[in-house]
PDB file of C-alpha atoms in Angstrom:
ATOM      1  CA  UNK A 639      -9.034  -4.249  28.417  1.00  0.00           C
ATOM      2  CA  UNK A 640      -6.481  -2.707  26.214  1.00  0.00           C
ATOM      3  CA  UNK A 641      -3.411  -1.314  27.905  1.00  0.00           C
ATOM      4  CA  UNK A 642      -4.236   2.167  26.576  1.00  0.00           C
ATOM      5  CA  UNK A 643      -7.211   2.354  28.929  1.00  0.00           C
ATOM      6  CA  UNK A 644      -4.950   1.582  31.899  1.00  0.00           C
ATOM      7  CA  UNK A 645      -2.541   4.311  30.741  1.00  0.00           C
ATOM      8  CA  UNK A 646      -5.492   6.711  30.617  1.00  0.00           C
ATOM      9  CA  UNK A 647      -6.575   5.804  34.148  1.00  0.00           C
ATOM     10  CA  UNK A 648      -3.017   6.248  35.457  1.00  0.00           C
ATOM     11  CA  UNK A 649      -2.720   9.633  33.734  1.00  0.00           C
ATOM     12  CA  UNK A 650      -6.119  10.873  34.877  1.00  0.00           C
ATOM     13  CA  UNK A 651      -6.105   9.509  38.435  1.00  0.00           C
ATOM     14  CA  UNK A 652      -2.461   9.377  39.485  1.00  0.00           C
ATOM     15  CA  UNK A 653      -0.386  11.829  37.417  1.00  0.00           C
ATOM     16  CA  UNK A 654      -0.680  14.732  39.803  1.00  0.00           C
ATOM     17  CA  UNK A 655       0.996  16.806  42.433  1.00  0.00           C
ATOM     18  CA  UNK A 656      -0.313  16.347  45.950  1.00  0.00           C
ATOM     19  CA  UNK A 657       0.087  18.872  48.735  1.00  0.00           C
ATOM     20  CA  UNK A 658      -0.051  17.594  52.295  1.00  0.00           C
ATOM     21  CA  UNK A 659       0.872  18.901  55.699  1.00  0.00           C
ATOM     22  CA  UNK A 660       3.470  16.606  57.205  1.00  0.00           C
ATOM     23  CA  UNK A 661       4.827  17.422  60.643  1.00  0.00           C
ATOM     24  CA  UNK A 662       3.131  20.829  60.413  1.00  0.00           C
ATOM     25  CA  UNK A 663       4.915  21.719  57.158  1.00  0.00           C
ATOM     26  CA  UNK A 664       3.362  21.818  53.670  1.00  0.00           C
ATOM     27  CA  UNK A 665       5.006  19.273  51.355  1.00  0.00           C
ATOM     28  CA  UNK A 666       4.362  18.834  47.637  1.00  0.00           C
ATOM     29  CA  UNK A 667       4.577  15.256  46.406  1.00  0.00           C
ATOM     30  CA  UNK A 668       4.699  14.570  42.668  1.00  0.00           C
ATOM     31  CA  UNK A 669       3.833  11.150  41.298  1.00  0.00           C
ATOM     32  CA  UNK A 670       6.504  10.512  38.659  1.00  0.00           C
ATOM     33  CA  UNK A 671       5.995   6.851  37.859  1.00  0.00           C
ATOM     34  CA  UNK A 672       3.349   4.127  37.980  1.00  0.00           C
ATOM     35  CA  UNK A 673       4.066   0.455  37.381  1.00  0.00           C
ATOM     36  CA  UNK A 674       1.339  -2.186  37.364  1.00  0.00           C
ATOM     37  CA  UNK A 675       2.467  -5.779  37.960  1.00  0.00           C
ATOM     38  CA  UNK A 676       0.602  -9.045  38.297  1.00  0.00           C
ATOM     39  CA  UNK A 677       1.610 -11.028  41.415  1.00  0.00           C
ATOM     40  CA  UNK A 678       0.708 -14.433  42.800  1.00  0.00           C
ATOM     41  CA  UNK A 679      -0.691 -13.203  46.107  1.00  0.00           C
ATOM     42  CA  UNK A 680      -4.261 -11.941  46.428  1.00  0.00           C
ATOM     43  CA  UNK A 681      -3.560 -10.437  49.862  1.00  0.00           C
ATOM     44  CA  UNK A 682      -3.433  -6.753  50.706  1.00  0.00           C
ATOM     45  CA  UNK A 683      -0.064  -5.271  51.575  1.00  0.00           C
ATOM     46  CA  UNK A 684       2.166  -2.259  51.050  1.00  0.00           C
ATOM     47  CA  UNK A 685       5.882  -1.515  50.984  1.00  0.00           C
ATOM     48  CA  UNK A 686       7.921   1.666  51.092  1.00  0.00           C
ATOM     49  CA  UNK A 687      11.298   2.086  49.363  1.00  0.00           C
ATOM     50  CA  UNK A 688      13.499   5.125  49.921  1.00  0.00           C
ATOM     51  CA  UNK A 689      15.517   5.936  46.793  1.00  0.00           C
ATOM     52  CA  UNK A 690      17.011   9.280  47.890  1.00  0.00           C
ATOM     53  CA  UNK A 691      16.371  12.083  50.382  1.00  0.00           C
ATOM     54  CA  UNK A 692      13.331  13.218  48.412  1.00  0.00           C
ATOM     55  CA  UNK A 693      12.368  10.221  46.247  1.00  0.00           C
ATOM     56  CA  UNK A 694      10.620   7.047  47.261  1.00  0.00           C
ATOM     57  CA  UNK A 695       8.359   4.319  45.948  1.00  0.00           C
ATOM     58  CA  UNK A 696       5.126   3.209  47.561  1.00  0.00           C
ATOM     59  CA  UNK A 697       4.052  -0.280  46.481  1.00  0.00           C
ATOM     60  CA  UNK A 698       0.442  -1.270  47.131  1.00  0.00           C
ATOM     61  CA  UNK A 699      -0.627  -4.883  46.637  1.00  0.00           C
ATOM     62  CA  UNK A 700      -4.214  -6.035  46.279  1.00  0.00           C
ATOM     63  CA  UNK A 701      -6.293  -8.530  44.293  1.00  0.00           C
ATOM     64  CA  UNK A 702      -3.312 -10.181  42.592  1.00  0.00           C
ATOM     65  CA  UNK A 703      -1.612  -6.948  41.507  1.00  0.00           C
ATOM     66  CA  UNK A 704       0.999  -4.575  42.844  1.00  0.00           C
ATOM     67  CA  UNK A 705       0.971  -0.905  41.888  1.00  0.00           C
ATOM     68  CA  UNK A 706       4.288   0.870  42.371  1.00  0.00           C
ATOM     69  CA  UNK A 707       4.082   4.647  42.710  1.00  0.00           C
ATOM     70  CA  UNK A 708       7.304   6.613  42.230  1.00  0.00           C
ATOM     71  CA  UNK A 709       6.981   9.809  44.249  1.00  0.00           C
ATOM     72  CA  UNK A 710       9.215  12.859  44.468  1.00  0.00           C
ATOM     73  CA  UNK A 711       8.940  15.370  47.330  1.00  0.00           C
ATOM     74  CA  UNK A 712       9.784  19.027  46.837  1.00  0.00           C
ATOM     75  CA  UNK A 713      12.126  18.860  49.830  1.00  0.00           C
ATOM     76  CA  UNK A 714      14.043  16.326  51.868  1.00  0.00           C
ATOM     77  CA  UNK A 715      11.851  14.370  54.274  1.00  0.00           C
ATOM     78  CA  UNK A 716      13.007  13.180  57.660  1.00  0.00           C
ATOM     79  CA  UNK A 717      12.804   9.453  58.277  1.00  0.00           C
ATOM     80  CA  UNK A 718      10.553  10.096  61.287  1.00  0.00           C
ATOM     81  CA  UNK A 719       7.914  11.507  58.918  1.00  0.00           C
ATOM     82  CA  UNK A 720       7.660   8.337  56.796  1.00  0.00           C
ATOM     83  CA  UNK A 721       4.930   6.643  58.827  1.00  0.00           C
ATOM     84  CA  UNK A 722       2.712   9.730  58.625  1.00  0.00           C
ATOM     85  CA  UNK A 723       3.553  10.137  54.947  1.00  0.00           C
ATOM     86  CA  UNK A 724       2.588   6.546  54.108  1.00  0.00           C
ATOM     87  CA  UNK A 725      -0.642   6.825  56.116  1.00  0.00           C
ATOM     88  CA  UNK A 726      -1.630  10.016  54.283  1.00  0.00           C
ATOM     89  CA  UNK A 727      -0.739   8.611  50.868  1.00  0.00           C
ATOM     90  CA  UNK A 728      -2.642   5.373  51.435  1.00  0.00           C
ATOM     91  CA  UNK A 729      -5.651   7.255  52.736  1.00  0.00           C
ATOM     92  CA  UNK A 730      -5.656   9.581  49.746  1.00  0.00           C
ATOM     93  CA  UNK A 731      -4.600   7.258  46.897  1.00  0.00           C
ATOM     94  CA  UNK A 732      -6.264   3.929  47.732  1.00  0.00           C
ATOM     95  CA  UNK A 733      -9.462   4.728  45.762  1.00  0.00           C
ATOM     96  CA  UNK A 734      -7.454   5.568  42.625  1.00  0.00           C
ATOM     97  CA  UNK A 735      -5.228   2.501  43.011  1.00  0.00           C
ATOM     98  CA  UNK A 736      -8.296   0.315  43.567  1.00  0.00           C
ATOM     99  CA  UNK A 737      -9.911   1.719  40.397  1.00  0.00           C
ATOM    100  CA  UNK A 738      -6.800   0.909  38.367  1.00  0.00           C
ATOM    101  CA  UNK A 739      -6.573  -2.611  39.782  1.00  0.00           C
ATOM    102  CA  UNK A 740     -10.305  -3.279  39.383  1.00  0.00           C
ATOM    103  CA  UNK A 741     -10.090  -2.362  35.706  1.00  0.00           C
ATOM    104  CA  UNK A 742      -6.902  -4.400  35.211  1.00  0.00           C
ATOM    105  CA  UNK A 743      -8.407  -7.364  37.044  1.00  0.00           C
ATOM    106  CA  UNK A 744     -11.151  -7.705  34.429  1.00  0.00           C
ATOM    107  CA  UNK A 745      -9.189  -7.818  31.194  1.00  0.00           C
ATOM    108  CA  UNK A 746      -5.453  -7.149  31.631  1.00  0.00           C
ATOM    109  CA  UNK A 747      -3.425 -10.174  30.573  1.00  0.00           C
ATOM    110  CA  UNK A 748       0.105  -8.781  30.818  1.00  0.00           C
ATOM    111  CA  UNK A 749       2.636  -9.464  33.549  1.00  0.00           C
ATOM    112  CA  UNK A 750       3.823  -5.891  34.102  1.00  0.00           C
ATOM    113  CA  UNK A 751       3.655  -2.530  32.387  1.00  0.00           C
ATOM    114  CA  UNK A 752       4.956   0.937  33.117  1.00  0.00           C
ATOM    115  CA  UNK A 753       1.880   3.174  32.953  1.00  0.00           C
ATOM    116  CA  UNK A 754       3.486   6.504  33.791  1.00  0.00           C
ATOM    117  CA  UNK A 755       7.032   7.760  33.299  1.00  0.00           C
ATOM    118  CA  UNK A 756       6.825  11.470  34.036  1.00  0.00           C
ATOM    119  CA  UNK A 757      10.236  13.124  34.290  1.00  0.00           C
ATOM    120  CA  UNK A 758      11.684  10.469  36.606  1.00  0.00           C
ATOM    121  CA  UNK A 759      15.210  10.887  37.899  1.00  0.00           C
ATOM    122  CA  UNK A 760      17.824   8.399  36.618  1.00  0.00           C
ATOM    123  CA  UNK A 761      17.740   6.556  39.978  1.00  0.00           C
ATOM    124  CA  UNK A 762      13.971   6.187  39.908  1.00  0.00           C
ATOM    125  CA  UNK A 763      14.020   5.097  36.259  1.00  0.00           C
ATOM    126  CA  UNK A 764      16.619   2.449  37.041  1.00  0.00           C
ATOM    127  CA  UNK A 765      14.524   1.185  39.973  1.00  0.00           C
ATOM    128  CA  UNK A 766      11.322   1.039  37.914  1.00  0.00           C
ATOM    129  CA  UNK A 767      12.847  -0.606  34.866  1.00  0.00           C
ATOM    130  CA  UNK A 768      14.591  -3.169  37.070  1.00  0.00           C
ATOM    131  CA  UNK A 769      11.206  -3.997  38.643  1.00  0.00           C
ATOM    132  CA  UNK A 770       9.574  -4.176  35.213  1.00  0.00           C
ATOM    133  CA  UNK A 771      12.155  -6.646  33.913  1.00  0.00           C
ATOM    134  CA  UNK A 772      11.988  -8.808  37.051  1.00  0.00           C
ATOM    135  CA  UNK A 773       8.184  -8.982  36.942  1.00  0.00           C
ATOM    136  CA  UNK A 774       8.132  -9.776  33.229  1.00  0.00           C
ATOM    137  CA  UNK A 775      10.693 -12.559  33.670  1.00  0.00           C
ATOM    138  CA  UNK A 776       8.873 -13.925  36.720  1.00  0.00           C
ATOM    139  CA  UNK A 777      11.939 -13.387  38.923  1.00  0.00           C
ATOM    140  CA  UNK A 778      11.722 -12.505  42.624  1.00  0.00           C
ATOM    141  CA  UNK A 779      11.414  -8.766  43.103  1.00  0.00           C
ATOM    142  CA  UNK A 780      12.821  -8.579  46.605  1.00  0.00           C
ATOM    143  CA  UNK A 781      16.312  -9.714  47.439  1.00  0.00           C
ATOM    144  CA  UNK A 782      16.689 -10.974  50.955  1.00  0.00           C
ATOM    145  CA  UNK A 783      20.219 -10.412  52.182  1.00  0.00           C
ATOM    146  CA  UNK A 784      19.713 -11.430  55.805  1.00  0.00           C
ATOM    147  CA  UNK A 785      17.901 -14.256  57.459  1.00  0.00           C
ATOM    148  CA  UNK A 786      14.587 -12.900  58.694  1.00  0.00           C
TER     149      UNK A 786
END
């Protein structure tokens, strides 16, 4: 599959504003970035990275790929709301992420590509481009600073 088709899927399925009720308050979440990366693991997993008071990245891993979603909230979110936020996002976005990965799984041969860069803040851009470079070079994405 040509990369243009993956860009089209990301634009059509993921480039949107989402409105959810979190802790009884309406919150608008805008997906600003999407990065698709090939990984060694075929397991299912997710990670959450806080970049600022209202920006974060949700990484969803499945079928040998990780999709990183850069999301901006219209207001600051309390840390206590993160578990509910992640649950809602996974519930709502898993079908779209699965569609993107299923299409990539068939014909995508690249290591990593940025599929959406929609008005990202400088901090989010730096995070995404750092991930892109690490994935393309085959370097570890996560830095462990403490013994687990």
